[in-house]
mmCIF file of C-alpha atoms in Angstrom:
data_model
loop_
_atom_site.group_PDB
_atom_site.id
_atom_site.type_symbol
_atom_site.label_atom_id
_atom_site.label_comp_id
_atom_site.label_asym_id
_atom_site.label_seq_id
_atom_site.Cartn_x
_atom_site.Cartn_y
_atom_site.Cartn_z
ATOM 1 C CA GLY A 1 16.558 13.812 67.429
ATOM 2 C CA GLU A 2 18.471 17.007 67.991
ATOM 3 C CA ASN A 3 16.753 20.369 67.606
ATOM 4 C CA VAL A 4 18.648 23.665 67.474
ATOM 5 C CA GLU A 5 16.969 27.017 67.930
ATOM 6 C CA GLN A 6 18.704 30.299 67.155
ATOM 7 C CA HIS A 7 17.841 33.875 68.115
ATOM 8 C CA PRO A 8 17.493 36.510 66.914
ATOM 9 C CA SER A 9 16.742 35.848 63.267
ATOM 10 C CA THR A 10 17.926 39.341 62.339
ATOM 11 C CA LEU A 11 20.237 41.694 64.191
ATOM 12 C CA SER A 12 21.327 45.222 63.360
ATOM 13 C CA VAL A 13 24.113 46.934 65.284
ATOM 14 C CA GLN A 14 26.143 50.082 64.901
ATOM 15 C CA GLU A 15 29.741 49.702 63.857
ATOM 16 C CA GLY A 16 31.888 49.271 66.948
ATOM 17 C CA ASP A 17 29.090 47.819 69.079
ATOM 18 C CA SER A 18 28.909 44.206 70.205
ATOM 19 C CA ALA A 19 26.625 41.531 68.774
ATOM 20 C CA VAL A 20 25.362 38.434 70.560
ATOM 21 C CA ILE A 21 23.613 35.473 68.955
ATOM 22 C CA LYS A 22 22.172 32.689 71.081
ATOM 23 C CA CYS A 23 21.438 29.048 70.333
ATOM 24 C CA THR A 24 19.790 26.287 72.319
ATOM 25 C CA TYR A 25 19.989 22.562 71.668
ATOM 26 C CA SER A 26 17.969 19.624 72.912
ATOM 27 C CA ASP A 27 20.211 16.545 72.801
ATOM 28 C CA SER A 28 22.550 16.243 75.777
ATOM 29 C CA ALA A 29 24.732 13.869 73.709
ATOM 30 C CA SER A 30 25.825 16.749 71.457
ATOM 31 C CA ASN A 31 29.452 17.537 72.148
ATOM 32 C CA TYR A 32 30.674 19.850 69.400
ATOM 33 C CA PHE A 33 29.280 23.306 68.642
ATOM 34 C CA PRO A 34 30.617 25.210 65.625
ATOM 35 C CA TRP A 35 29.632 28.646 64.340
ATOM 36 C CA TYR A 36 29.663 29.432 60.633
ATOM 37 C CA LYS A 37 29.583 32.708 58.749
ATOM 38 C CA GLN A 38 28.024 32.789 55.312
ATOM 39 C CA GLU A 39 28.304 35.793 53.044
ATOM 40 C CA LEU A 40 25.895 36.250 50.185
ATOM 41 C CA GLY A 41 26.490 33.679 47.463
ATOM 42 C CA LYS A 42 29.360 32.050 49.332
ATOM 43 C CA ARG A 43 29.863 28.796 51.181
ATOM 44 C CA PRO A 44 29.682 28.630 55.002
ATOM 45 C CA GLN A 45 32.996 29.297 56.685
ATOM 46 C CA LEU A 46 33.856 28.141 60.198
ATOM 47 C CA ILE A 47 34.644 31.092 62.443
ATOM 48 C CA ILE A 48 34.882 29.452 65.857
ATOM 49 C CA ASP A 49 33.920 26.215 67.555
ATOM 50 C CA ILE A 50 33.739 24.798 71.060
ATOM 51 C CA ARG A 51 33.616 21.334 72.569
ATOM 52 C CA SER A 52 31.456 20.237 75.453
ATOM 53 C CA ASN A 53 34.405 19.999 77.858
ATOM 54 C CA VAL A 54 35.127 23.729 77.487
ATOM 55 C CA GLY A 55 33.025 26.614 78.773
ATOM 56 C CA GLU A 56 34.429 29.478 76.735
ATOM 57 C CA LYS A 57 36.709 30.065 73.774
ATOM 58 C CA LYS A 58 37.977 33.305 72.313
ATOM 59 C CA ASP A 59 39.650 34.257 69.047
ATOM 60 C CA GLN A 60 40.396 37.959 68.728
ATOM 61 C CA ARG A 61 37.017 39.751 68.435
ATOM 62 C CA ILE A 62 34.984 36.545 68.474
ATOM 63 C CA ALA A 63 34.084 34.412 71.479
ATOM 64 C CA VAL A 64 31.775 31.510 72.145
ATOM 65 C CA THR A 65 30.352 30.451 75.498
ATOM 66 C CA LEU A 66 28.706 27.138 76.313
ATOM 67 C CA ASN A 67 26.380 26.257 79.171
ATOM 68 C CA LYS A 68 25.939 22.479 79.078
ATOM 69 C CA THR A 69 23.481 22.411 81.959
ATOM 70 C CA ALA A 70 21.129 24.832 80.266
ATOM 71 C CA LYS A 71 21.954 23.458 76.809
ATOM 72 C CA HIS A 72 22.712 26.797 75.244
ATOM 73 C CA PHE A 73 25.695 28.453 73.608
ATOM 74 C CA SER A 74 26.286 31.957 72.353
ATOM 75 C CA LEU A 75 28.432 33.802 69.839
ATOM 76 C CA HIS A 76 29.852 37.159 70.877
ATOM 77 C CA ILE A 77 31.367 39.577 68.376
ATOM 78 C CA THR A 78 32.974 42.699 69.798
ATOM 79 C CA GLU A 79 33.951 45.906 67.994
ATOM 80 C CA THR A 80 31.816 44.975 65.009
ATOM 81 C CA GLN A 81 32.859 46.067 61.537
ATOM 82 C CA PRO A 82 30.867 46.331 58.295
ATOM 83 C CA GLU A 83 32.627 43.208 56.984
ATOM 84 C CA ASP A 84 31.034 41.245 59.840
ATOM 85 C CA SER A 85 27.694 41.635 58.044
ATOM 86 C CA ALA A 86 26.602 38.136 57.002
ATOM 87 C CA VAL A 87 24.359 35.259 58.031
ATOM 88 C CA TYR A 88 25.625 33.314 61.024
ATOM 89 C CA PHE A 89 24.685 29.704 61.734
ATOM 90 C CA CYS A 90 25.196 27.710 64.888
ATOM 91 C CA ALA A 91 25.220 23.923 64.913
ATOM 92 C CA ALA A 92 25.224 21.055 67.382
ATOM 93 C CA SER A 93 26.898 17.770 66.616
ATOM 94 C CA ASN A 94 27.695 14.358 67.986
ATOM 95 C CA TRP A 95 29.332 11.235 66.612
ATOM 96 C CA ASP A 96 27.574 7.934 66.045
ATOM 97 C CA ASN A 97 28.700 4.677 64.454
ATOM 98 C CA TYR A 98 28.355 6.107 60.953
ATOM 99 C CA GLY A 99 29.867 9.517 61.342
ATOM 100 C CA GLN A 100 29.000 12.944 62.608
ATOM 101 C CA ASN A 101 25.431 14.141 62.774
ATOM 102 C CA PHE A 102 25.110 17.936 62.432
ATOM 103 C CA VAL A 103 21.986 19.945 63.150
ATOM 104 C CA PHE A 104 22.099 23.635 62.243
ATOM 105 C CA GLY A 105 20.099 26.546 63.552
ATOM 106 C CA PRO A 106 18.034 28.568 61.048
ATOM 107 C CA GLY A 107 20.551 31.406 60.959
ATOM 108 C CA THR A 108 20.885 35.037 62.072
ATOM 109 C CA ARG A 109 21.292 37.832 59.565
ATOM 110 C CA LEU A 110 23.676 40.367 61.089
ATOM 111 C CA SER A 111 23.870 43.866 59.656
ATOM 112 C CA VAL A 112 26.586 46.205 60.887
ATOM 113 C CA LEU A 113 25.648 49.781 60.120
ATOM 114 C CA PRO A 114 28.503 52.232 59.456
ATOM 115 C CA GLU B 1 45.403 23.453 47.004
ATOM 116 C CA ALA B 2 43.268 21.711 49.617
ATOM 117 C CA GLN B 3 39.662 21.907 48.549
ATOM 118 C CA VAL B 4 36.220 20.403 48.201
ATOM 119 C CA THR B 5 34.784 20.555 44.687
ATOM 120 C CA GLN B 6 31.232 20.064 43.476
ATOM 121 C CA ASN B 7 29.841 19.649 39.993
ATOM 122 C CA PRO B 8 27.778 20.998 38.464
ATOM 123 C CA ARG B 9 27.543 24.389 40.158
ATOM 124 C CA TYR B 10 24.186 25.130 38.576
ATOM 125 C CA LEU B 11 21.607 22.710 37.211
ATOM 126 C CA ILE B 12 18.097 23.125 35.857
ATOM 127 C CA THR B 13 16.261 19.884 35.225
ATOM 128 C CA VAL B 14 12.774 18.461 34.942
ATOM 129 C CA THR B 15 10.755 16.287 37.276
ATOM 130 C CA GLY B 16 11.711 12.632 37.183
ATOM 131 C CA LYS B 17 15.005 12.927 35.307
ATOM 132 C CA LYS B 18 17.725 11.205 37.315
ATOM 133 C CA LEU B 19 20.717 13.328 38.197
ATOM 134 C CA THR B 20 23.963 13.079 40.115
ATOM 135 C CA VAL B 21 25.858 15.866 41.845
ATOM 136 C CA THR B 22 29.483 14.979 42.367
ATOM 137 C CA CYS B 23 31.615 15.910 45.366
ATOM 138 C CA SER B 24 35.327 15.358 45.652
ATOM 139 C CA GLN B 25 37.931 16.308 48.257
ATOM 140 C CA ASN B 26 41.696 16.155 47.996
ATOM 141 C CA MET B 27 42.509 16.304 51.712
ATOM 142 C CA ASN B 28 42.233 12.579 52.463
ATOM 143 C CA HIS B 29 39.356 13.341 54.820
ATOM 144 C CA GLU B 30 37.459 10.435 56.334
ATOM 145 C CA TYR B 31 34.195 12.243 56.885
ATOM 146 C CA MET B 32 31.935 13.644 54.176
ATOM 147 C CA SER B 33 28.419 15.002 54.263
ATOM 148 C CA TRP B 34 25.688 16.523 52.119
ATOM 149 C CA TYR B 35 23.430 19.422 53.112
ATOM 150 C CA ARG B 36 20.628 21.330 51.520
ATOM 151 C CA GLN B 37 20.040 24.989 52.300
ATOM 152 C CA ASP B 38 16.625 26.601 52.022
ATOM 153 C CA PRO B 39 15.645 30.143 53.073
ATOM 154 C CA GLY B 40 14.723 30.351 56.738
ATOM 155 C CA LEU B 41 15.659 26.729 57.402
ATOM 156 C CA GLY B 42 19.426 26.890 57.586
ATOM 157 C CA LEU B 43 21.434 23.887 56.490
ATOM 158 C CA ARG B 44 19.869 20.460 56.836
ATOM 159 C CA GLN B 45 21.954 17.333 56.685
ATOM 160 C CA ILE B 46 20.899 14.824 54.018
ATOM 161 C CA TYR B 47 23.452 12.015 54.369
ATOM 162 C CA TYR B 48 26.846 11.589 55.933
ATOM 163 C CA SER B 49 29.682 9.109 55.727
ATOM 164 C CA MET B 50 32.451 8.227 58.133
ATOM 165 C CA ASN B 51 34.488 6.299 55.562
ATOM 166 C CA VAL B 52 34.293 4.117 52.464
ATOM 167 C CA GLU B 53 31.061 2.094 52.393
ATOM 168 C CA VAL B 54 29.875 3.625 55.696
ATOM 169 C CA THR B 55 26.956 6.022 55.266
ATOM 170 C CA ASP B 56 23.914 7.078 57.271
ATOM 171 C CA LYS B 57 20.839 9.243 56.921
ATOM 172 C CA GLY B 58 20.736 12.770 58.200
ATOM 173 C CA ASP B 59 17.588 14.755 58.917
ATOM 174 C CA VAL B 60 16.186 14.938 55.360
ATOM 175 C CA PRO B 61 17.231 11.821 53.389
ATOM 176 C CA GLU B 62 13.955 11.192 51.520
ATOM 177 C CA GLY B 63 14.397 11.268 47.754
ATOM 178 C CA TYR B 64 18.197 11.111 47.896
ATOM 179 C CA LYS B 65 20.846 8.414 47.646
ATOM 180 C CA VAL B 66 24.585 8.507 48.208
ATOM 181 C CA SER B 67 27.522 6.205 47.708
ATOM 182 C CA ARG B 68 31.052 6.185 49.103
ATOM 183 C CA LYS B 69 33.082 3.780 47.017
ATOM 184 C CA GLU B 70 36.249 5.849 47.234
ATOM 185 C CA LYS B 71 37.462 7.984 50.107
ATOM 186 C CA ARG B 72 37.692 11.165 48.040
ATOM 187 C CA ASN B 73 34.274 11.021 46.337
ATOM 188 C CA PHE B 74 30.769 11.247 47.755
ATOM 189 C CA PRO B 75 28.161 11.710 44.991
ATOM 190 C CA LEU B 76 24.558 12.710 45.714
ATOM 191 C CA ILE B 77 21.984 10.955 43.552
ATOM 192 C CA LEU B 78 18.419 12.068 42.908
ATOM 193 C CA GLU B 79 16.717 9.107 41.251
ATOM 194 C CA SER B 80 13.475 10.956 40.466
ATOM 195 C CA PRO B 81 13.814 14.654 41.281
ATOM 196 C CA SER B 82 10.749 16.640 42.279
ATOM 197 C CA PRO B 83 10.200 20.419 42.527
ATOM 198 C CA ASN B 84 10.487 20.321 46.336
ATOM 199 C CA GLN B 85 14.128 19.316 45.878
ATOM 200 C CA THR B 86 14.877 22.682 44.338
ATOM 201 C CA SER B 87 17.526 24.006 46.694
ATOM 202 C CA LEU B 88 21.142 24.971 47.236
ATOM 203 C CA TYR B 89 23.260 21.902 48.008
ATOM 204 C CA PHE B 90 26.574 21.828 49.853
ATOM 205 C CA CYS B 91 29.029 19.017 50.245
ATOM 206 C CA ALA B 92 31.442 19.102 53.190
ATOM 207 C CA SER B 93 34.352 17.079 54.478
ATOM 208 C CA SER B 94 36.394 16.893 57.662
ATOM 209 C CA PRO B 95 39.350 14.857 58.887
ATOM 210 C CA GLY B 96 37.099 13.034 61.342
ATOM 211 C CA LEU B 97 37.996 11.546 64.675
ATOM 212 C CA ALA B 98 41.159 9.951 63.307
ATOM 213 C CA GLY B 99 42.283 13.341 62.081
ATOM 214 C CA GLY B 100 41.714 14.900 65.474
ATOM 215 C CA THR B 101 39.339 17.639 64.391
ATOM 216 C CA ASP B 102 35.682 18.078 63.535
ATOM 217 C CA THR B 103 36.235 21.162 61.372
ATOM 218 C CA GLN B 104 34.155 20.888 58.233
ATOM 219 C CA TYR B 105 35.257 22.309 54.899
ATOM 220 C CA PHE B 106 32.408 23.160 52.563
ATOM 221 C CA GLY B 107 32.303 22.930 48.802
ATOM 222 C CA PRO B 108 31.161 25.922 46.704
ATOM 223 C CA GLY B 109 27.558 24.748 46.441
ATOM 224 C CA THR B 110 25.275 23.471 43.687
ATOM 225 C CA ARG B 111 22.114 25.369 42.891
ATOM 226 C CA LEU B 112 19.513 22.914 41.657
ATOM 227 C CA THR B 113 16.187 23.841 40.085
ATOM 228 C CA VAL B 114 13.655 21.106 39.350
ATOM 229 C CA LEU B 115 10.835 22.193 37.039
#
């Protein structure tokens, strides 16, 4: 089955700097790669996603890149702000006859220091 | 308001006492799923369902059951809970392939403690 690794597990950056979180996956059939942000005590919220037919996607300060050959994808946050502090999860997904199988990475705790 | 709801939000129970956590969505989504979240392990998929009466196991299905008799509801059943099922549980739904998007919407979570 699919296996998703995520690095680093913790990341501290100064406000205004960039943050990069990297994930690798094992199943070449995976075709959808979302990123979720989870604040303490809250539910995961989708922040950006990318499909396997796209190499890069950007939404304001957030971007995701995908390298299908190497089976890795990365989240880039520019001009970080204290409110970006949270746990970020990547996931890899594909559809089968019964629905959509999601495998999540273990998460990265991002701290943005003022 | 479009939403996914779960009940109860918090539950403390004892080993072996059957329980059900309900999940309901009002967005007419085809796809629903259950996850458990444990520290350092991220979210792990328990079961998922593409539509009524169509369900399949995720990565950690042992000790859990689900049913999908109606499109809007997807209850999670623990027939004989054990302490290792103490966790934070999330239900999620998405429009599915027919809806043209994979975006999942998560419920607020249910914190379960099994003594």
